[in-house]
Short mmCIF file of C-alpha atoms in Angstrom, two decimals:
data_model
loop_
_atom_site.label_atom_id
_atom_site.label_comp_id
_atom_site.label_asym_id
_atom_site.label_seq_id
_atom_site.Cartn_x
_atom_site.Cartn_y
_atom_site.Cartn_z
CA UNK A 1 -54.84 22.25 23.32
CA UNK A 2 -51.18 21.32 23.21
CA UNK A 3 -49.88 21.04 19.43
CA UNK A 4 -48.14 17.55 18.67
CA UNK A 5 -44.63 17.24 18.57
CA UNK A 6 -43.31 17.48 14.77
CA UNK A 7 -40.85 14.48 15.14
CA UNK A 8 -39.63 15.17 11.32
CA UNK A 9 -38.81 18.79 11.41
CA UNK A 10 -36.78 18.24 14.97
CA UNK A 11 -35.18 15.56 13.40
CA UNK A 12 -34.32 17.48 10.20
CA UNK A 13 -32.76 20.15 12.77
CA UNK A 14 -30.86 18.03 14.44
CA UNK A 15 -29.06 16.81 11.65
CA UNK A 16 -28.48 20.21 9.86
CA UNK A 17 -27.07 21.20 14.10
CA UNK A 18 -25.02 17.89 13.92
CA UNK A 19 -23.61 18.61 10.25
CA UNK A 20 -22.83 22.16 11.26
CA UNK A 21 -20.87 21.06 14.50
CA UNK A 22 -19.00 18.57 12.68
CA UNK A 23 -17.84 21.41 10.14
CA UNK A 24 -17.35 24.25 12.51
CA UNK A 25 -15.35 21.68 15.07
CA UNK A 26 -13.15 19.42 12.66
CA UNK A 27 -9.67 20.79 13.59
CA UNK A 28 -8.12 21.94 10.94
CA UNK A 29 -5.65 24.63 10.44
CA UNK A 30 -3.48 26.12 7.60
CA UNK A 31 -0.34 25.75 9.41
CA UNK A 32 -1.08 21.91 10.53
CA UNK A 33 2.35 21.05 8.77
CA UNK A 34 4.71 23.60 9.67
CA UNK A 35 6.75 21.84 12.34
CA UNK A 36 6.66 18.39 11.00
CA UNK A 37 6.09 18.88 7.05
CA UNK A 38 7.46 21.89 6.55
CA UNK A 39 8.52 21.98 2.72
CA UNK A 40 4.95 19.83 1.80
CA UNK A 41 2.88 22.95 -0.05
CA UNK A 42 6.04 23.21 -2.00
CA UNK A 43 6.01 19.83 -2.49
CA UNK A 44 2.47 19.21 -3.91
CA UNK A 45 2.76 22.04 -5.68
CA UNK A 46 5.87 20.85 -8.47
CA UNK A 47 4.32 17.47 -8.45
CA UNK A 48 0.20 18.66 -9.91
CA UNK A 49 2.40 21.13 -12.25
CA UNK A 50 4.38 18.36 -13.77
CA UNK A 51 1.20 16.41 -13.92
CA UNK A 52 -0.55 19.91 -15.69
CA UNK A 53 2.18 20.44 -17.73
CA UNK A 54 1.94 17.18 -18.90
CA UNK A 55 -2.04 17.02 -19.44
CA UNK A 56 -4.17 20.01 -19.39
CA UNK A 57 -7.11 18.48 -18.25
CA UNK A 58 -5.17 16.83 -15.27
CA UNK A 59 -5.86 20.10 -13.53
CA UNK A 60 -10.12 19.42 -13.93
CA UNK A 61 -9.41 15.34 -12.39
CA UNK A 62 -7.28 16.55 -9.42
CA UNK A 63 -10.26 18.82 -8.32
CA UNK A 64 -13.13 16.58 -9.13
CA UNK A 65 -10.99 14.07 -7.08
CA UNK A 66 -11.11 15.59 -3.86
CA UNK A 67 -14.89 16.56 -4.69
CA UNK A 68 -15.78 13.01 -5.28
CA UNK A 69 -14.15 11.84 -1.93
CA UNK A 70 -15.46 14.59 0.45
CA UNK A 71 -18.85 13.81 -0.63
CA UNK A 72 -18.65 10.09 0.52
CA UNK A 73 -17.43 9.32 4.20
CA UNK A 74 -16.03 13.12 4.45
CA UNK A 75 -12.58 13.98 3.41
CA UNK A 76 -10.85 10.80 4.31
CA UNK A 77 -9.25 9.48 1.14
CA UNK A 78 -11.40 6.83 1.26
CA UNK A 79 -12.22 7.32 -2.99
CA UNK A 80 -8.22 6.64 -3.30
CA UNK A 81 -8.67 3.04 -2.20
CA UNK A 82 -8.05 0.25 -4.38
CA UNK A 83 -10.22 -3.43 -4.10
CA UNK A 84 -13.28 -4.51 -5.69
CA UNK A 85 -17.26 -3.76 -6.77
CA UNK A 86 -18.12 -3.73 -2.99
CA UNK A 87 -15.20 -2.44 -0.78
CA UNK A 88 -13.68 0.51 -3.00
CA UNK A 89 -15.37 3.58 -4.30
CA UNK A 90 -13.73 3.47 -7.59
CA UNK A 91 -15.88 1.30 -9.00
CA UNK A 92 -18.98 3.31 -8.07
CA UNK A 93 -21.47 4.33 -10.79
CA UNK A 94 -20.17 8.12 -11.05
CA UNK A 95 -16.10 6.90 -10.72
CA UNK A 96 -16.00 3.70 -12.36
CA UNK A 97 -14.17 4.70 -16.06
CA UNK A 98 -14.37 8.59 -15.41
CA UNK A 99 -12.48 9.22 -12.08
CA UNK A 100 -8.95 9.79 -12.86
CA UNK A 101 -5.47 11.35 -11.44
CA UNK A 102 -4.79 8.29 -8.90
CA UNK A 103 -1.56 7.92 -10.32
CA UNK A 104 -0.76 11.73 -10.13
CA UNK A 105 -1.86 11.00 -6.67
CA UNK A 106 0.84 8.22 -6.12
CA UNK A 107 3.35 10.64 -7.63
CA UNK A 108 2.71 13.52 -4.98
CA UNK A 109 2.57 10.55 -2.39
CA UNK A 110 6.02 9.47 -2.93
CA UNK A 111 7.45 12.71 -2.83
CA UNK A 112 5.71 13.90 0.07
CA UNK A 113 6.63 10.61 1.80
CA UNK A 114 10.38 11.39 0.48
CA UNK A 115 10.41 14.51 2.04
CA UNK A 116 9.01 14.10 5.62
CA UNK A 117 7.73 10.26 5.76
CA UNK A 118 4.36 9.09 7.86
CA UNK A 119 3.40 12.60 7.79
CA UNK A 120 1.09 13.95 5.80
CA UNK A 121 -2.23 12.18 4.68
CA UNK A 122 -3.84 11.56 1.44
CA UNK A 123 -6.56 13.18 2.28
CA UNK A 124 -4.88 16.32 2.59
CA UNK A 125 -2.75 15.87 -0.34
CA UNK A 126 -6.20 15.57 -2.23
CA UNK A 127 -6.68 18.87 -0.68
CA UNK A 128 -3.61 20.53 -1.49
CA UNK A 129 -3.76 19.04 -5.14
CA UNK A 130 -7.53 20.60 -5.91
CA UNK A 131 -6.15 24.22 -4.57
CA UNK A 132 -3.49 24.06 -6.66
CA UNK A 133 -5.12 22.70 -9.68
CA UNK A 134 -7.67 25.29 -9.80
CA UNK A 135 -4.90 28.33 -9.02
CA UNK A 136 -2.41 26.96 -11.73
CA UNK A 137 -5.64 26.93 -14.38
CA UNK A 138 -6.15 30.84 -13.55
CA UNK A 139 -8.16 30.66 -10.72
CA UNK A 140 -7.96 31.64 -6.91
CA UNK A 141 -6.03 30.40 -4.87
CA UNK A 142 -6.84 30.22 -0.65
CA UNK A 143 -5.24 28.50 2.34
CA UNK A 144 -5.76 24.99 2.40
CA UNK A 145 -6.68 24.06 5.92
CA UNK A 146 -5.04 20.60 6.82
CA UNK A 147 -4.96 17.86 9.43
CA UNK A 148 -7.09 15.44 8.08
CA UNK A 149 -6.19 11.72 8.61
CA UNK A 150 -7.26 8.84 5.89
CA UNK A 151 -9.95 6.53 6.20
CA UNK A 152 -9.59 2.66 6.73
CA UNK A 153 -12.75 1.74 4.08
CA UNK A 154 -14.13 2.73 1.35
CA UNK A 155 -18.04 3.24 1.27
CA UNK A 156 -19.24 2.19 -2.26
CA UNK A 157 -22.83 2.38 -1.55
CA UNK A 158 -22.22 5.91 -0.59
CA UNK A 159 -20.43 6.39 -3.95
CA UNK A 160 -23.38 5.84 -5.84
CA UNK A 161 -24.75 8.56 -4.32
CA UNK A 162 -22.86 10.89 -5.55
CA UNK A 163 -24.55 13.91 -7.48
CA UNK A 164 -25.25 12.90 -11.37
CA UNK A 165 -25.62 14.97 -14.93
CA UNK A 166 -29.16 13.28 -14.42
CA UNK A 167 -30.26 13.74 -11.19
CA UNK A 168 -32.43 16.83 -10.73
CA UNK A 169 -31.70 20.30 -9.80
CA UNK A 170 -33.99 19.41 -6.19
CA UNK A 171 -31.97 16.09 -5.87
CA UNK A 172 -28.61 17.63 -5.93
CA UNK A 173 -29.42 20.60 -3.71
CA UNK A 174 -30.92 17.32 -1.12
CA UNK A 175 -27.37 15.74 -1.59
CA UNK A 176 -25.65 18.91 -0.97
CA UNK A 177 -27.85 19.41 2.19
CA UNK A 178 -26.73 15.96 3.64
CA UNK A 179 -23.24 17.34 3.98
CA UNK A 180 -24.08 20.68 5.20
CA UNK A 181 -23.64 22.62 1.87
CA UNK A 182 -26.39 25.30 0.70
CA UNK A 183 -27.44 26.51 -2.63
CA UNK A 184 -24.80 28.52 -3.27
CA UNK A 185 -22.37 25.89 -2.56
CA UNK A 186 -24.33 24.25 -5.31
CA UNK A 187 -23.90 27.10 -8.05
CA UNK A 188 -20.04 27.42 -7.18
CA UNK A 189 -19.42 24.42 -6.94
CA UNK A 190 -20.54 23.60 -10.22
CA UNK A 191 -18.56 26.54 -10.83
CA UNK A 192 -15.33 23.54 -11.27
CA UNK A 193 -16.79 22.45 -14.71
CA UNK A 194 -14.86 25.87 -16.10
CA UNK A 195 -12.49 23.31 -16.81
CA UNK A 196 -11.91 19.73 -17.63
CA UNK A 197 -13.97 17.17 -20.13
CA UNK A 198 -16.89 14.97 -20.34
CA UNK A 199 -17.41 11.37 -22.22
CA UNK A 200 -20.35 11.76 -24.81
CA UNK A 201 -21.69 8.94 -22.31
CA UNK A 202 -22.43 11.81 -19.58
CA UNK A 203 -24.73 13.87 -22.40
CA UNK A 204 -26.01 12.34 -24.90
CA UNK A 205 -29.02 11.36 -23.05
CA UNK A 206 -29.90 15.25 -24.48
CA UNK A 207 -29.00 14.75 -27.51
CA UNK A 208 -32.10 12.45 -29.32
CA UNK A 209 -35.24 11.70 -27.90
CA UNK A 210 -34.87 13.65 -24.51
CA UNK A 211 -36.95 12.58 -21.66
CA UNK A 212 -39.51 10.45 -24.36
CA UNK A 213 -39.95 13.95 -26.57
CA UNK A 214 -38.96 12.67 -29.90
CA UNK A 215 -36.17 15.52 -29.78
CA UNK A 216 -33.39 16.68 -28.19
CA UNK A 217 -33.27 18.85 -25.62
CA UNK A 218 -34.68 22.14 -25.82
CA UNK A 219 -32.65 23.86 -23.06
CA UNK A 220 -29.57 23.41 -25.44
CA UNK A 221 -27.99 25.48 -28.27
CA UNK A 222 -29.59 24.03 -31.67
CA UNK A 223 -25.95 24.72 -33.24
CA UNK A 224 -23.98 23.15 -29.98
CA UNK A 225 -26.88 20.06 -30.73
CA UNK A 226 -24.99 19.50 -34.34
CA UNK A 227 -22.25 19.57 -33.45
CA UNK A 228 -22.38 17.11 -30.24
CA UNK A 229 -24.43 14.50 -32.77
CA UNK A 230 -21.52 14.37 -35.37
CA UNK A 231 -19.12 13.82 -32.01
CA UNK A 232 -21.90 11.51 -30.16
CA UNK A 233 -23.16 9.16 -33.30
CA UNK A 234 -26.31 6.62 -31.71
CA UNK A 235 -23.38 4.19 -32.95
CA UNK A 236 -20.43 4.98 -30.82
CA UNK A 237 -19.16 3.76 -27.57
CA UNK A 238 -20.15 7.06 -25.29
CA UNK A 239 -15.95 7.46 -24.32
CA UNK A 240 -16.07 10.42 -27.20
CA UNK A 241 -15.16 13.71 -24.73
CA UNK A 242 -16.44 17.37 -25.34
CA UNK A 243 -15.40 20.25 -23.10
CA UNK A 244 -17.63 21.37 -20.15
CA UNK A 245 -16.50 24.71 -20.94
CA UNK A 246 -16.57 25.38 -24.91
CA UNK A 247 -14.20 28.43 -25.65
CA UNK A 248 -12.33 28.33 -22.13
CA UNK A 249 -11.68 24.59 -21.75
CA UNK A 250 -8.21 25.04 -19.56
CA UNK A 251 -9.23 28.01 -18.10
CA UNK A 252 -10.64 28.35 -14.31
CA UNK A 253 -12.63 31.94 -15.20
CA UNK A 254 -16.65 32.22 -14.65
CA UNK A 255 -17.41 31.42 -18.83
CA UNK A 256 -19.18 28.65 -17.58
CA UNK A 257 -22.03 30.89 -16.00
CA UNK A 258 -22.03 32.54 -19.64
CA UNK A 259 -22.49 29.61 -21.29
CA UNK A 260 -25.68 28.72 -19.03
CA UNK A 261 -26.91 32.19 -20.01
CA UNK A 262 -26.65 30.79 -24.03
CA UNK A 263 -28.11 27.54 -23.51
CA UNK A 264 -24.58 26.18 -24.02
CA UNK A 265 -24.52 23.96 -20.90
CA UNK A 266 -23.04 20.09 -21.62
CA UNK A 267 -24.10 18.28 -18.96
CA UNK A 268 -28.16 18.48 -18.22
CA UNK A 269 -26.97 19.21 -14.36
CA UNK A 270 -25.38 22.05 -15.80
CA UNK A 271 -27.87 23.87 -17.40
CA UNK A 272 -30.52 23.21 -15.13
CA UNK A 273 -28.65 25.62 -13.24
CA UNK A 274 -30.46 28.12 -14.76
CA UNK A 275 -32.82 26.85 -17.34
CA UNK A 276 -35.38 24.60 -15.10
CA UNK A 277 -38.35 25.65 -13.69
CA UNK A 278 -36.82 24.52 -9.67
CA UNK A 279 -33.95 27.15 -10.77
CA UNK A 280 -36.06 30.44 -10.80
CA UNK A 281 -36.62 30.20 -6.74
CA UNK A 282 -33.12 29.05 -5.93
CA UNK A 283 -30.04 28.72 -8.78
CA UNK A 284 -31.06 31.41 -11.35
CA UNK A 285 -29.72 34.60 -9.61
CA UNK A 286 -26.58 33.22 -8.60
CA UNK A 287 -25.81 32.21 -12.46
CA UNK A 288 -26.84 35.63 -13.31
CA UNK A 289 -24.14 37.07 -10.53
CA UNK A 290 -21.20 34.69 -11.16
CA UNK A 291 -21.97 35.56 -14.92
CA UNK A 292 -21.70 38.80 -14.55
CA UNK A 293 -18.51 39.00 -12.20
CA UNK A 294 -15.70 36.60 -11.98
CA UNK A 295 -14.68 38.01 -8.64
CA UNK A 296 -17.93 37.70 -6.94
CA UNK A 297 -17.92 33.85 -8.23
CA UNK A 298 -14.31 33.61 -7.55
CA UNK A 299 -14.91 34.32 -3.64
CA UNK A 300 -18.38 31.86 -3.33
CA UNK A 301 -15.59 29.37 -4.91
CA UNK A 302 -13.29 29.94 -2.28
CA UNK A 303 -15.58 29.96 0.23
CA UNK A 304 -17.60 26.59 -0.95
CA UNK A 305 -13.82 25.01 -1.29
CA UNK A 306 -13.41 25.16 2.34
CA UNK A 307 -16.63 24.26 3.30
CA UNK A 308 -16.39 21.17 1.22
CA UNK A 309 -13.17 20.22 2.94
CA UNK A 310 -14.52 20.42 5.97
CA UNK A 311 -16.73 17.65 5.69
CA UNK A 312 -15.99 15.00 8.22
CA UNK A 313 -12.95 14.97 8.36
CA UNK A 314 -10.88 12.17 10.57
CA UNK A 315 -8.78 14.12 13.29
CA UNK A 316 -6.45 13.09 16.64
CA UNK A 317 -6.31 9.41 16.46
CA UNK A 318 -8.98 8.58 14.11
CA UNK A 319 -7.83 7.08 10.77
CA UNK A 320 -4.15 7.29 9.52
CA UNK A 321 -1.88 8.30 7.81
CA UNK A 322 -1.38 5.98 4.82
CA UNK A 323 2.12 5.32 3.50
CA UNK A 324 0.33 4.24 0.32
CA UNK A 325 -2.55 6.41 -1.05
CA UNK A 326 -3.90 2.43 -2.43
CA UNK A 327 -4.20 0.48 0.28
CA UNK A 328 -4.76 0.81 4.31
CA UNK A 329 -0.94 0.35 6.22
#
């Protein structure tokens, strides 16, 4: 007797061939500027170490920038995008008063746009700036492919999808999934929070009374617990910040990994990683590796970074280039 057709799982197949073709067949190459931009990796480059130099933590918004805006409509600089609660992905739930660096962004803009004008994108310059934010922090460094072109709307909706501290460990691997990224896109990834801060707002949630127990949570550090309740109070406004990365705030190494080891996580979508019972079958390991060798996590990082780029991306005559990062020409 002949079997029924599984409409779901050839569906499901489809899209993971359709996600794959899209990232395998976007375009892009490391030498996209050569002829026409030739002086723009130098470019970028002076204008995110100013912007370092300047704030330490500038380094952590740059990246999470270009994470932020691959994740929603592809690479397409659609997050940079100024307007209101429905047309521009700032004011989603996971941007709105914690995505920041759009006026480093304007900075690099201008000088790009002073150097070879109508050129390069802002899509690209997110690019650009995340590479060199995590190599000037200590990190790797790779070649950033380019050739991306910017989006005409944002996609706010999509926004508030983005992955959460909250959200579980099965959730974010789903929304990693939807944009062709695997588990161990996940683990590196999440790899970025080596550096940079979070508002008391993004945490506390573990802090008191954790998922109804009465308590706080019991996947985090009893000491680390004291000292996040004098810095969280019930009484404060959640803007309070704490480093993702206690003991190697500014600096892109694997610590982070160690930290997970020590129950010394912030964010609950941090040490989930490694603590939660979802995390044995899939996460665990690869905290164990990246723990236990910088260069091994170093390369997934890499690897994940140019994956992630990948996504979507406008090419040929889709999109533009914008002459302002803000607003469509």
């Amino acid at each position: 007797m002949r079997k029924p057709c599984n409409f779901t799982l050839y569906y499901s197949l489809f899209v993971t061939f359709m996600i794959m073709f899209v990232v395998v067949n976007s375009q892009l190459t490391t030498d996209f500027y050569a002829k026409t931009c030739p002086s723009v990796l130098k470019v970028v480059r002076k204008e995110v170490q100013n912007a370092i130099k300047n704030e330490m933590r500038m380094a952590a918004s740059l990246l999470r920038l270009h994470f932020h805006d691959c994740f929603v409509n592809g690479c397409d600089g659609s997050l940079l995008l100024d307007g209101n609660s429905t047309t521009s992905e700032k004011f989603a739930a996971g941007n709105l008063n914690s995505a920041r660096g759009f006026e480093v962004i304007d900075n690099i803009k201008k000088a790009v746009e002073d150097a070879c004008s109508g050129v390069v994108s802002c899509a690209d310059i997110l690019a650009i700036a995340a590479r060199d934010s995590v190599l000037l922090s200590g990190g790797p460094t790779w070649k950033v492919r380019l050739g991306r072109r910017d989006g005409l709307i944002g996609n706010v909706s999509g926004a508030n999808g983005l992955p959460a501290p909250f959200h579980s460990l099965n959730t974010i691997i789903s929304i990693f999934q939807v944009v062709g990224l695997n588990v161990t896109d996940v683990v590196s990834l999440s790899g970025a929070h080596t550096i940079g801060l979070a508002k008391c707002a993004t945490f506390d949630n573990r802090l008191t009374n954790f998922s109804g127990s009465g308590g706080p949570d019991t996947t985090l550090d009893t000491t680390l617990v004291t000292e996040l309740q004098n810095l969280c109070p019930s009484t404060s406004d959640g803007n309070n910040t704490a480093p993702l990365d206690r003991n190697s705030t500014d600096l892109f190494d694997n610590h982070y990994f160690k930290n997970l080891l020590n129950q010394r996580g912030l964010l609950e979508s941090d040490q989930i990683l490694y603590s939660s019972n979802d995390a044995i079958a899939t996460t665990k390991t690869l905290v164990e590796t990246y723990s236990n060798s910088s260069s091994v996590f170093f390369s997934d990082f890499v690897n994940s970074m140019i994956k992630m780029g990948n996504i979507s991306p406008l090419t040929g005559s889709n999109g533009e280039i914008r002459k302002n990062c803000r607003v469509i020409n």
